[in-house]
Short mmCIF file of C-alpha atoms and ligand atoms in Angstrom, two decimals:
data_model
loop_
_atom_site.label_atom_id
_atom_site.label_comp_id
_atom_site.label_asym_id
_atom_site.label_seq_id
_atom_site.Cartn_x
_atom_site.Cartn_y
_atom_site.Cartn_z
CA MET C 1 0.30 0.25 -0.32
CA PRO C 2 1.72 3.71 -0.69
CA GLU C 3 2.71 5.96 1.65
CA LEU C 4 0.53 8.92 1.56
CA ALA C 5 3.77 11.42 2.23
CA GLU C 6 5.79 9.74 -0.52
CA LEU C 7 3.46 11.33 -3.11
CA PRO C 8 4.54 14.36 -4.64
CA GLY C 9 2.82 17.65 -4.67
CA VAL C 10 1.34 16.11 -0.87
CA GLY C 11 3.96 18.14 1.01
CA SER C 12 1.79 21.81 0.30
CA ALA C 13 -0.82 20.85 1.87
CA ARG C 14 -2.29 21.58 5.28
CA ILE C 15 -3.74 17.69 5.87
CA ILE C 16 -6.60 18.07 8.67
CA SER C 17 -6.72 14.80 10.47
CA ARG C 18 -9.73 12.10 11.08
CA SER C 19 -10.64 13.81 14.74
CA GLU C 20 -10.41 17.42 13.01
CA HIS C 21 -13.17 16.90 9.68
CA SER C 22 -16.71 15.72 9.46
CA ILE C 23 -16.44 13.10 7.00
CA SER C 24 -17.50 9.90 8.15
CA ARG C 25 -16.93 6.40 5.90
CA ARG C 26 -20.72 5.40 6.32
CA ASP C 27 -21.89 8.65 4.32
CA ILE C 28 -19.40 7.54 1.73
CA SER C 29 -20.66 5.36 -1.26
CA PRO C 30 -19.72 1.56 -1.27
CA ASN C 31 -18.74 1.51 -5.16
CA ALA C 32 -15.96 5.13 -4.84
CA LEU C 33 -14.67 3.38 -1.81
CA LYS C 34 -14.44 0.32 -3.75
CA VAL C 35 -12.91 2.34 -6.72
CA LEU C 36 -10.12 3.77 -3.58
CA SER C 37 -9.32 0.38 -2.20
CA ARG C 38 -9.01 -1.17 -6.01
CA LEU C 39 -6.61 1.53 -6.58
CA SER C 40 -4.59 1.45 -3.28
CA ASN C 41 -4.09 -2.39 -3.71
CA ALA C 42 -2.40 -1.38 -7.47
CA GLY C 43 -0.27 0.59 -5.34
CA PHE C 44 -1.78 3.52 -7.04
CA HIS C 45 -3.25 6.68 -4.46
CA GLY C 46 -7.00 7.48 -4.98
CA PHE C 47 -8.32 10.11 -3.47
CA LEU C 48 -13.20 11.36 -3.24
CA VAL C 49 -12.88 14.83 -4.96
CA GLY C 50 -14.57 17.45 -5.65
CA GLY C 51 -18.79 17.96 -4.48
CA GLY C 52 -18.42 14.61 -2.89
CA VAL C 53 -16.39 15.67 -0.23
CA ARG C 54 -17.45 19.08 -0.54
CA ASP C 55 -21.28 18.11 0.57
CA LEU C 56 -20.06 15.84 2.49
CA LEU C 57 -18.39 18.45 4.47
CA LEU C 58 -21.69 20.62 4.48
CA GLY C 59 -23.67 18.12 5.58
CA GLU C 60 -25.49 17.22 2.57
CA LYS C 61 -26.23 13.94 0.73
CA PRO C 62 -23.64 14.27 -2.72
CA LYS C 63 -24.91 13.86 -5.77
CA ASP C 64 -22.04 11.87 -7.06
CA PHE C 65 -18.81 11.13 -5.89
CA ASP C 66 -15.58 11.52 -7.82
CA VAL C 67 -12.28 10.24 -6.80
CA ALA C 68 -8.95 11.88 -8.84
CA THR C 69 -5.26 9.58 -8.85
CA ASN C 70 -2.07 9.20 -10.20
CA ALA C 71 -2.62 6.31 -12.60
CA THR C 72 -3.17 7.41 -15.72
CA PRO C 73 -6.74 6.58 -17.46
CA GLU C 74 -5.36 3.68 -19.00
CA GLU C 75 -4.71 2.06 -15.49
CA VAL C 76 -7.34 3.33 -14.55
CA LYS C 77 -9.46 0.87 -17.39
CA HIS C 78 -6.99 -2.22 -17.02
CA LEU C 79 -8.01 -2.63 -13.49
CA PHE C 80 -11.20 -2.05 -13.64
CA ARG C 81 -13.49 -4.04 -15.82
CA ASN C 82 -16.66 -2.03 -16.14
CA SER C 83 -15.35 1.01 -16.84
CA ARG C 84 -14.38 3.16 -19.80
CA ILE C 85 -12.44 6.27 -21.13
CA ILE C 86 -14.39 8.99 -22.23
CA GLY C 87 -14.02 12.81 -23.08
CA ARG C 88 -11.42 14.41 -25.40
CA ARG C 89 -10.87 18.01 -23.98
CA PHE C 90 -10.71 16.06 -20.53
CA ARG C 91 -9.87 12.18 -20.88
CA ILE C 92 -11.91 10.35 -17.50
CA VAL C 93 -12.69 7.21 -16.69
CA HIS C 94 -15.96 6.11 -16.01
CA VAL C 95 -16.18 2.48 -13.75
CA ARG C 96 -19.71 1.47 -13.81
CA PHE C 97 -21.44 -0.24 -10.63
CA GLY C 98 -25.54 -0.61 -11.69
CA ARG C 99 -27.30 2.91 -12.45
CA GLU C 100 -24.05 4.39 -10.22
CA ILE C 101 -21.08 5.90 -12.07
CA ILE C 102 -17.61 6.34 -9.93
CA GLU C 103 -16.04 8.96 -12.64
CA VAL C 104 -11.88 8.46 -12.31
CA THR C 105 -9.63 11.66 -12.69
CA THR C 106 -5.92 11.69 -13.53
CA PHE C 107 -4.48 14.66 -11.77
CA ARG C 108 -3.59 17.34 -13.94
CA GLY C 109 -0.62 19.66 -14.11
CA ALA C 110 -0.70 22.55 -15.03
CA PRO C 111 -0.61 22.60 -18.91
CA GLU C 112 2.90 22.48 -20.13
CA THR C 113 3.48 25.26 -23.19
CA HIS C 114 0.72 27.73 -23.93
CA LEU C 115 0.33 26.37 -27.50
CA THR C 116 -2.19 28.84 -28.82
CA ILE C 117 -4.33 26.93 -31.63
CA SER C 118 -6.53 28.93 -34.22
CA LYS C 119 -10.26 27.73 -33.99
CA LYS C 120 -9.88 26.95 -37.62
CA SER C 121 -7.42 24.48 -37.23
CA ALA C 122 -7.78 23.04 -34.17
CA ARG C 123 -9.06 20.04 -35.04
CA ARG C 124 -5.82 19.06 -37.24
CA SER C 125 -3.51 20.31 -34.69
CA LEU C 126 -5.37 19.14 -31.57
CA ARG C 127 -4.31 15.53 -32.50
CA TYR C 128 -0.54 15.64 -31.12
CA VAL C 129 -0.53 17.39 -28.39
CA ASN C 130 -1.54 17.51 -24.72
CA SER C 131 -2.62 20.37 -23.45
CA ALA C 132 -3.76 23.99 -25.99
CA GLN C 133 -5.72 26.88 -25.62
CA ASN C 134 -7.68 28.49 -28.83
CA GLU C 135 -7.15 32.95 -29.43
CA ASP C 136 -9.70 33.51 -26.57
CA GLY C 137 -7.40 31.55 -23.83
CA LEU C 138 -10.25 29.08 -24.51
CA MET C 139 -9.08 25.37 -23.23
CA VAL C 140 -9.52 22.78 -25.91
CA ARG C 141 -7.01 20.39 -24.40
CA ASP C 142 -6.18 19.65 -21.34
CA ASN C 143 -4.58 16.38 -20.37
CA VAL C 144 -1.67 16.76 -19.27
CA TYR C 145 -1.23 15.02 -16.18
CA GLY C 146 0.63 16.23 -12.44
CA ARG C 147 0.92 16.18 -9.52
CA ILE C 148 -2.12 16.52 -6.67
CA ASP C 149 -0.82 20.09 -5.97
CA GLU C 150 -1.43 20.74 -9.56
CA ASP C 151 -4.77 19.21 -9.92
CA ALA C 152 -5.80 20.68 -7.01
CA MET C 153 -5.49 24.09 -8.66
CA ARG C 154 -6.64 23.75 -11.73
CA ARG C 155 -10.48 22.87 -10.40
CA ASP C 156 -12.67 25.97 -10.41
CA PHE C 157 -13.01 26.97 -7.08
CA THR C 158 -12.02 26.35 -3.33
CA ILE C 159 -14.43 24.42 -2.04
CA ASN C 160 -14.69 22.10 -4.75
CA ALA C 161 -10.55 21.31 -4.81
CA LEU C 162 -10.85 19.26 -1.43
CA TYR C 163 -9.33 15.27 -1.45
CA TYR C 164 -10.49 12.88 1.24
CA THR C 165 -8.18 10.11 1.52
CA THR C 166 -9.33 6.63 3.15
CA GLU C 167 -5.28 6.23 4.21
CA GLY C 168 -5.88 8.01 7.53
CA PHE C 169 -9.30 9.11 6.94
CA LYS C 170 -7.07 12.57 6.34
CA LEU C 171 -8.66 15.25 4.37
CA LEU C 172 -6.24 18.10 2.10
CA ASP C 173 -6.06 21.44 2.00
CA PHE C 174 -4.44 23.38 -0.72
CA CYS C 175 -5.73 26.53 -1.47
CA ASN C 176 -7.97 27.83 2.14
CA ALA C 177 -11.13 25.92 0.93
CA LEU C 178 -11.42 25.13 4.69
CA SER C 179 -11.60 28.42 5.57
CA ASP C 180 -14.19 29.56 2.93
CA LEU C 181 -16.40 26.75 2.97
CA ARG C 182 -17.02 27.71 6.72
CA LYS C 183 -17.05 31.51 5.40
CA CYS C 184 -19.48 30.44 2.81
CA GLN C 185 -17.94 31.50 -0.09
CA ILE C 186 -17.23 30.65 -3.56
CA ARG C 187 -13.69 31.81 -4.13
CA MET C 188 -11.89 30.92 -8.06
CA ILE C 189 -8.85 29.20 -7.50
CA GLY C 190 -5.95 31.73 -9.43
CA ASP C 191 -6.32 34.58 -11.52
CA PRO C 192 -10.54 34.74 -11.47
CA GLN C 193 -10.62 36.41 -15.39
CA GLU C 194 -7.94 33.81 -16.70
CA ARG C 195 -9.89 31.08 -15.72
CA TYR C 196 -12.82 31.98 -17.28
CA ARG C 197 -11.33 33.14 -20.03
CA GLU C 198 -10.27 29.07 -20.25
CA ASP C 199 -13.68 28.29 -19.47
CA PRO C 200 -16.21 30.17 -19.60
CA VAL C 201 -18.60 27.18 -18.47
CA ARG C 202 -17.40 28.03 -15.25
CA MET C 203 -19.26 31.59 -14.75
CA LEU C 204 -22.28 29.15 -14.96
CA ARG C 205 -21.13 26.86 -12.13
CA ALA C 206 -20.74 29.83 -10.10
CA LEU C 207 -23.69 31.07 -10.42
CA ARG C 208 -24.79 26.73 -9.34
CA PHE C 209 -23.33 26.10 -6.54
CA SER C 210 -24.10 30.05 -5.14
CA ALA C 211 -27.61 28.74 -6.36
CA LYS C 212 -27.60 25.42 -4.40
CA LEU C 213 -25.22 26.06 -1.49
CA SER C 214 -26.72 29.83 -1.06
CA PHE C 215 -22.91 31.01 -1.15
CA GLU C 216 -21.85 34.54 -1.64
CA ILE C 217 -19.87 34.53 -5.20
CA SER C 218 -16.84 36.79 -3.85
CA ASP C 219 -15.62 40.31 -5.20
CA GLU C 220 -13.23 39.10 -7.32
CA THR C 221 -14.67 36.16 -8.62
CA ALA C 222 -17.83 37.90 -9.25
CA ALA C 223 -16.29 40.96 -10.90
CA PRO C 224 -15.68 39.84 -13.89
CA VAL C 225 -18.47 37.98 -15.28
CA GLU C 226 -19.94 40.74 -17.02
CA SER C 227 -17.63 41.63 -19.19
CA LEU C 228 -16.86 38.24 -20.15
CA SER C 229 -20.50 36.35 -20.04
CA ASP C 230 -20.72 36.87 -23.67
CA LEU C 231 -17.67 34.07 -23.91
CA LEU C 232 -20.49 31.98 -23.09
CA SER C 233 -21.51 32.11 -27.27
CA GLY C 234 -18.11 30.02 -28.00
CA ILE C 235 -19.20 26.84 -26.30
CA SER C 236 -21.34 24.37 -27.16
CA PRO C 237 -24.96 24.21 -27.29
CA ALA C 238 -25.33 21.08 -26.69
CA ARG C 239 -22.28 21.51 -23.09
CA LEU C 240 -24.87 24.46 -22.03
CA PHE C 241 -28.35 22.56 -22.46
CA ASP C 242 -26.35 20.10 -19.59
CA GLU C 243 -25.86 23.17 -17.47
CA LEU C 244 -29.07 24.40 -18.26
CA ILE C 245 -30.72 21.31 -17.04
CA LYS C 246 -28.08 21.27 -13.83
CA LEU C 247 -29.34 24.67 -13.26
CA PHE C 248 -33.23 23.86 -13.34
CA SER C 249 -33.46 20.42 -12.58
CA THR C 250 -31.92 19.66 -9.09
CA GLY C 251 -33.94 20.14 -6.78
CA TYR C 252 -32.45 24.87 -6.27
CA SER C 253 -34.56 26.13 -9.29
CA GLN C 254 -36.32 29.35 -7.36
CA SER C 255 -32.82 30.51 -6.39
CA ALA C 256 -30.51 30.12 -9.46
CA TYR C 257 -33.40 31.62 -10.92
CA LYS C 258 -33.49 34.94 -9.00
CA LEU C 259 -29.86 34.82 -9.16
CA LEU C 260 -29.82 34.45 -13.34
CA ARG C 261 -32.12 37.20 -13.22
CA LYS C 262 -29.78 39.71 -11.93
CA SER C 263 -26.73 38.37 -14.36
CA SER C 264 -25.47 38.73 -17.23
CA LEU C 265 -25.39 35.42 -18.30
CA LYS C 266 -29.25 35.43 -18.84
CA GLU C 267 -28.45 36.45 -22.62
CA ALA C 268 -25.73 34.26 -22.79
CA LEU C 269 -28.30 31.05 -21.73
CA LEU C 270 -31.98 31.99 -22.35
CA ALA C 271 -32.27 35.36 -24.58
CA PRO C 272 -35.81 34.56 -26.05
CA THR C 273 -37.29 34.11 -22.43
CA PHE C 274 -35.46 36.48 -20.99
CA ALA C 275 -36.36 39.31 -23.17
CA ALA C 276 -39.85 38.40 -23.64
CA LEU C 277 -40.41 38.60 -19.53
CA GLU C 278 -40.13 42.23 -20.18
CA ARG C 279 -43.34 42.30 -22.57
CA CYS C 280 -45.21 39.07 -21.65
CA GLN C 281 -48.39 39.42 -19.87
CA PRO C 282 -48.26 39.28 -15.82
CA GLU C 283 -49.95 35.48 -15.29
CA ASP C 284 -47.20 34.21 -18.14
CA ALA C 285 -44.00 35.41 -16.01
CA LYS C 286 -45.82 34.00 -13.31
CA LEU C 287 -46.49 29.96 -14.84
CA LEU C 288 -42.14 30.43 -14.57
CA GLU C 289 -41.63 31.21 -10.83
CA LEU C 290 -44.78 28.76 -10.23
CA ALA C 291 -43.08 25.92 -11.96
CA PHE C 292 -40.05 26.49 -10.62
CA SER C 293 -41.39 26.27 -7.48
CA ASN C 294 -42.84 22.85 -8.52
CA THR C 295 -40.12 21.39 -9.99
CA ASP C 296 -38.12 21.92 -6.55
CA SER C 297 -40.49 20.41 -4.53
CA ARG C 298 -40.58 17.76 -6.52
CA ILE C 299 -37.26 17.24 -6.33
CA ALA C 300 -37.32 17.59 -2.60
CA ARG C 301 -39.85 14.18 -2.63
CA GLU C 302 -37.37 12.48 -4.64
CA LYS C 303 -40.08 12.56 -7.80
CA SER C 304 -38.60 12.74 -11.26
CA VAL C 305 -38.71 16.10 -13.54
CA THR C 306 -38.71 15.77 -17.28
CA PRO C 307 -36.52 18.28 -19.53
CA SER C 308 -39.30 18.58 -22.02
CA PHE C 309 -41.87 20.33 -18.59
CA LEU C 310 -38.62 22.81 -18.08
CA PHE C 311 -38.57 23.93 -21.49
CA ALA C 312 -42.21 23.84 -21.47
CA ALA C 313 -42.19 26.31 -18.96
CA LEU C 314 -38.53 28.24 -19.33
CA LEU C 315 -40.71 29.32 -23.76
CA TRP C 316 -43.82 30.15 -22.55
CA PRO C 317 -43.18 33.44 -22.15
CA PRO C 318 -42.34 33.67 -25.78
CA LEU C 319 -44.44 31.60 -27.30
CA ARG C 320 -47.37 33.88 -25.25
CA LEU C 321 -46.32 36.70 -26.61
CA ALA C 322 -45.77 35.49 -29.83
CA MET C 323 -49.29 34.13 -29.62
CA ARG C 324 -50.45 37.83 -28.55
CA GLN C 325 -48.77 39.86 -31.49
CA THR C 326 -49.98 37.32 -34.68
CA GLY C 327 -53.16 37.43 -33.05
CA CYS C 328 -53.03 32.93 -32.69
CA LYS C 329 -55.16 32.04 -29.91
CA SER C 330 -55.44 28.34 -29.41
CA LEU C 331 -53.22 25.88 -28.26
CA ASP C 332 -53.30 23.35 -30.88
CA SER C 333 -51.93 21.24 -33.98
CA SER C 334 -52.92 23.55 -36.24
CA PRO C 335 -50.30 24.71 -38.43
CA ARG C 336 -50.17 28.36 -37.21
CA PHE C 337 -49.56 27.28 -33.88
CA LEU C 338 -47.26 24.77 -34.66
CA ASN C 339 -45.33 26.66 -36.56
CA LEU C 340 -45.21 29.58 -33.50
CA ALA C 341 -43.92 26.65 -31.40
CA ASN C 342 -41.31 25.51 -34.03
CA THR C 343 -39.51 28.69 -33.81
CA ALA C 344 -40.24 29.48 -30.18
CA ILE C 345 -37.98 25.90 -29.85
CA ALA C 346 -35.51 26.85 -32.50
CA GLU C 347 -34.83 30.16 -31.15
CA GLN C 348 -33.61 29.12 -28.00
CA SER C 349 -31.80 26.38 -29.88
CA LYS C 350 -29.79 29.03 -30.91
CA TYR C 351 -28.74 29.81 -27.49
CA THR C 352 -28.28 25.89 -25.92
CA SER C 353 -29.38 22.52 -28.45
CA ILE C 354 -33.02 20.98 -27.26
CA PRO C 355 -32.57 17.75 -28.24
CA LYS C 356 -35.38 16.48 -31.51
CA ARG C 357 -37.28 14.13 -28.70
CA ILE C 358 -36.81 16.80 -25.78
CA GLY C 359 -38.32 20.01 -28.11
CA TYR C 360 -41.01 17.17 -28.94
CA ALA C 361 -42.24 16.30 -26.18
CA CYS C 362 -42.79 20.08 -25.26
CA ARG C 363 -44.29 20.73 -28.39
CA GLU C 364 -46.92 18.11 -27.32
CA ILE C 365 -47.46 19.28 -23.75
CA TRP C 366 -48.26 23.15 -25.54
CA GLU C 367 -50.72 21.26 -27.90
CA LEU C 368 -52.65 19.70 -25.30
CA GLN C 369 -53.64 22.31 -23.81
CA GLY C 370 -55.66 23.26 -26.10
CA ARG C 371 -57.82 19.36 -26.08
CA LEU C 372 -57.61 20.38 -22.26
CA THR C 373 -59.26 23.53 -21.98
CA THR C 374 -62.43 22.49 -24.97
CA ARG C 375 -62.72 18.43 -23.83
CA GLY C 376 -64.55 18.05 -26.83
CA THR C 377 -66.78 14.97 -25.27
CA GLN C 378 -66.05 12.39 -28.30
CA THR C 379 -61.64 13.36 -27.57
CA VAL C 380 -61.71 13.50 -23.51
CA ASP C 381 -60.54 9.82 -23.64
CA ALA C 382 -58.46 10.04 -26.43
CA THR C 383 -56.67 12.94 -24.23
CA LEU C 384 -56.76 11.33 -20.88
CA ASN C 385 -55.31 8.40 -22.99
CA HIS C 386 -52.65 10.60 -24.45
CA PRO C 387 -48.56 9.96 -23.18
CA ARG C 388 -47.91 13.37 -22.65
CA PHE C 389 -51.49 14.41 -20.37
CA ARG C 390 -49.76 14.25 -17.35
CA ALA C 391 -47.14 16.51 -18.14
CA ALA C 392 -50.21 18.44 -20.09
CA TYR C 393 -52.63 18.78 -17.29
CA ASP C 394 -49.39 19.45 -14.55
CA PHE C 395 -49.27 22.08 -17.01
CA LEU C 396 -52.45 23.41 -17.04
CA LEU C 397 -52.59 23.62 -13.21
CA LEU C 398 -49.72 26.19 -13.23
CA ARG C 399 -51.61 27.48 -15.88
CA GLU C 400 -54.49 28.27 -13.36
CA ALA C 401 -52.33 28.85 -10.11
CA ALA C 402 -50.25 31.66 -12.39
CA GLY C 403 -54.07 33.24 -12.83
CA GLU C 404 -55.45 32.42 -16.02
CA GLU C 405 -59.44 31.53 -16.36
CA LEU C 406 -59.70 28.51 -17.65
CA ILE C 407 -63.15 27.13 -16.88
CA ASP C 408 -61.90 25.64 -14.40
CA SER C 409 -60.22 23.53 -16.54
CA GLY C 410 -57.80 21.48 -14.11
CA LYS C 411 -60.59 20.80 -11.87
CA TRP C 412 -62.71 19.07 -13.93
CA TRP C 413 -59.40 16.70 -15.14
CA THR C 414 -58.78 16.11 -11.70
CA ALA C 415 -62.49 14.55 -10.84
CA TYR C 416 -62.24 12.77 -14.38
CA GLN C 417 -59.04 11.40 -13.76
CA PHE C 418 -59.64 10.14 -10.48
CA GLY C 419 -63.42 9.46 -11.41
CA ASP C 420 -65.29 6.20 -12.05
CA SER C 421 -67.17 5.50 -14.88
CA THR C 422 -70.38 6.51 -13.45
CA GLU C 423 -68.46 10.15 -12.39
CA ARG C 424 -66.87 10.30 -15.58
CA LYS C 425 -70.34 10.35 -17.40
CA LYS C 426 -71.94 12.56 -15.42
CA LEU C 427 -68.96 15.07 -15.99
CA ILE C 428 -69.13 14.38 -19.62
CA GLU C 429 -73.15 14.99 -20.01
CA ALA C 430 -72.46 18.14 -17.33
CA LEU C 431 -70.14 19.49 -20.50
CA PRO C 432 -71.70 22.26 -23.23
CA LYS C 433 -72.73 21.06 -26.15
CA VAL C 434 -70.61 21.87 -28.55
CA ARG C 435 -71.84 21.12 -31.94
CA ARG C 436 -69.68 20.34 -34.71
CA ARG C 437 -70.24 21.60 -38.09
CA ARG C 438 -71.14 18.94 -39.89
CA ARG C 439 -69.20 19.19 -43.61
CA GLY C 440 -70.31 17.00 -45.63
CA LYS C 441 -74.03 18.62 -45.35
CA ARG C 442 -73.04 22.05 -45.82
CA ARG C 443 -71.29 21.38 -49.03
CA PHE C 444 -74.12 19.58 -50.29
CA ALA C 445 -76.78 21.74 -49.13
CA GLY C 446 -79.63 21.46 -52.09
CA SER C 447 -78.50 18.04 -52.84
CA LYS C 448 -81.49 15.17 -51.35
CA SER C 449 -78.54 12.39 -50.96
P1 LIG D 501 -22.05 19.28 -8.94
O1 LIG D 501 -21.66 16.83 -8.95
O2 LIG D 501 -22.62 18.31 -7.07
O3 LIG D 501 -23.02 19.23 -9.18
P2 LIG D 501 -19.16 18.54 -8.36
O4 LIG D 501 -18.42 20.27 -7.61
O5 LIG D 501 -19.07 17.45 -8.07
O6 LIG D 501 -20.66 19.94 -8.29
P3 LIG D 501 -18.50 18.24 -10.89
O7 LIG D 501 -19.35 18.93 -12.28
O8 LIG D 501 -18.78 17.10 -10.94
O9 LIG D 501 -18.99 19.21 -9.54
O10 LIG D 501 -17.46 18.43 -11.22
C1 LIG D 501 -16.33 17.66 -9.84
C2 LIG D 501 -15.44 18.61 -10.00
O11 LIG D 501 -14.40 18.44 -11.11
C3 LIG D 501 -15.57 19.85 -9.58
O12 LIG D 501 -15.85 19.74 -8.13
C4 LIG D 501 -14.03 20.47 -9.58
O13 LIG D 501 -13.06 20.12 -8.67
C5 LIG D 501 -13.88 19.85 -11.53
N1 LIG D 501 -14.50 20.69 -12.26
C6 LIG D 501 -15.57 20.19 -12.62
N2 LIG D 501 -15.61 20.88 -13.82
C7 LIG D 501 -14.77 22.00 -13.62
C8 LIG D 501 -14.18 23.29 -14.67
N3 LIG D 501 -15.21 23.75 -15.16
N4 LIG D 501 -13.44 23.78 -13.99
C9 LIG D 501 -12.12 23.60 -13.59
N5 LIG D 501 -12.24 22.07 -12.50
C10 LIG D 501 -14.34 21.75 -12.77
MG1 LIG D 502 -20.28 15.72 -8.77
#
């Protein structure tokens, strides 16, 4: 078993012994512990790092456990049959245990040289280098391996750079992280401006951790964001989609929304929504707030939330504004409405990608609104059996709670869903009779057939 003191770089850490910190092995995923012990048995050093350690120290349940090691990705892969190497910009190993994935990263070193690569030639040139930045300072490759102290400096915020080892159950602090944790402060490691240029997503991460932990972002860390937020336009829409989902579907969407509204990052992430919020009806803005409180409470009750529902709410203000501006009154399958719905989705896709199936489901939630409020006697059961009924019904309840007058449709559907056949029959009979226009008759008016 390797000695901690022999690991290069450990000397610069403040080492906190078992009796001085609150992390208990019982709170750590058994699979993460398995990874640590197998690394150690093979002569490597493995540490828990990142959000797992931070959340344990805060008495929270970690979302996942990340491991950092001095073994290379190939060495890690060799140790775990259930693993694979992923990523290009960062090569990491995913070790899978059923539904749980333990992410194992090799200690990163300081980039060897500041190799600058033009955006145009990036693809070709990157095959031959381990680390590089483009002209904007963005790290396009970061695969230089290094010592543990260098690895700590490559992480984003101090509170995310604490290392925990099962060897003596010690905690390693390279950057006064514990003091920031006690002060409830998010502080960038190194020069914030430079670190945001290397990876602009760190601006969103700062906001996310601030929302999640109710921590303040330190002044120096917050200061460059306003002038650098445009850099997010250089980040792939797919990565921004992931960040948006993390921001709004992990249980603290209300505070994330509050922070985003005050931040210049809103234009980089959700420009159409925030532009529409300035001009839309109060109930359409209210719906968004209710969707966030609803999402947070669902997650607190360990219920799932779907990205399509989130997008249906996020894009509601721009959709409603466009409907008002074009005089489109109903949410249904008419080409006119579908065109507006598709445009709302396409406009947002310029910022974050929206996977096709999510966009499709989001549109269905909107489309069903018409059927839910009209309640044609012939279509009620088809609507109830629609795969998107539940989401559309929840959305309808939000609209009513936001102040839209929808002739008690929500109440009606609640009763219908949970009623027995007699109650359902009564509910249908009580519906206003909508006279269906008999097209055939009209066309052939006057003819005897
Ligand atoms: P959570 O999982 O609760 O969202 P986390 O801190 O674990 O938060 P991850 O995205 O899982 O965040 O990343 C794990 C760790 O990797 C982080 O704690 C941080 O140390 C490092 N890290 C992640 N993304 C970046 C980044 N863009 N720049 C620098 N370090 C990063
Ligand atoms: Mg994590």
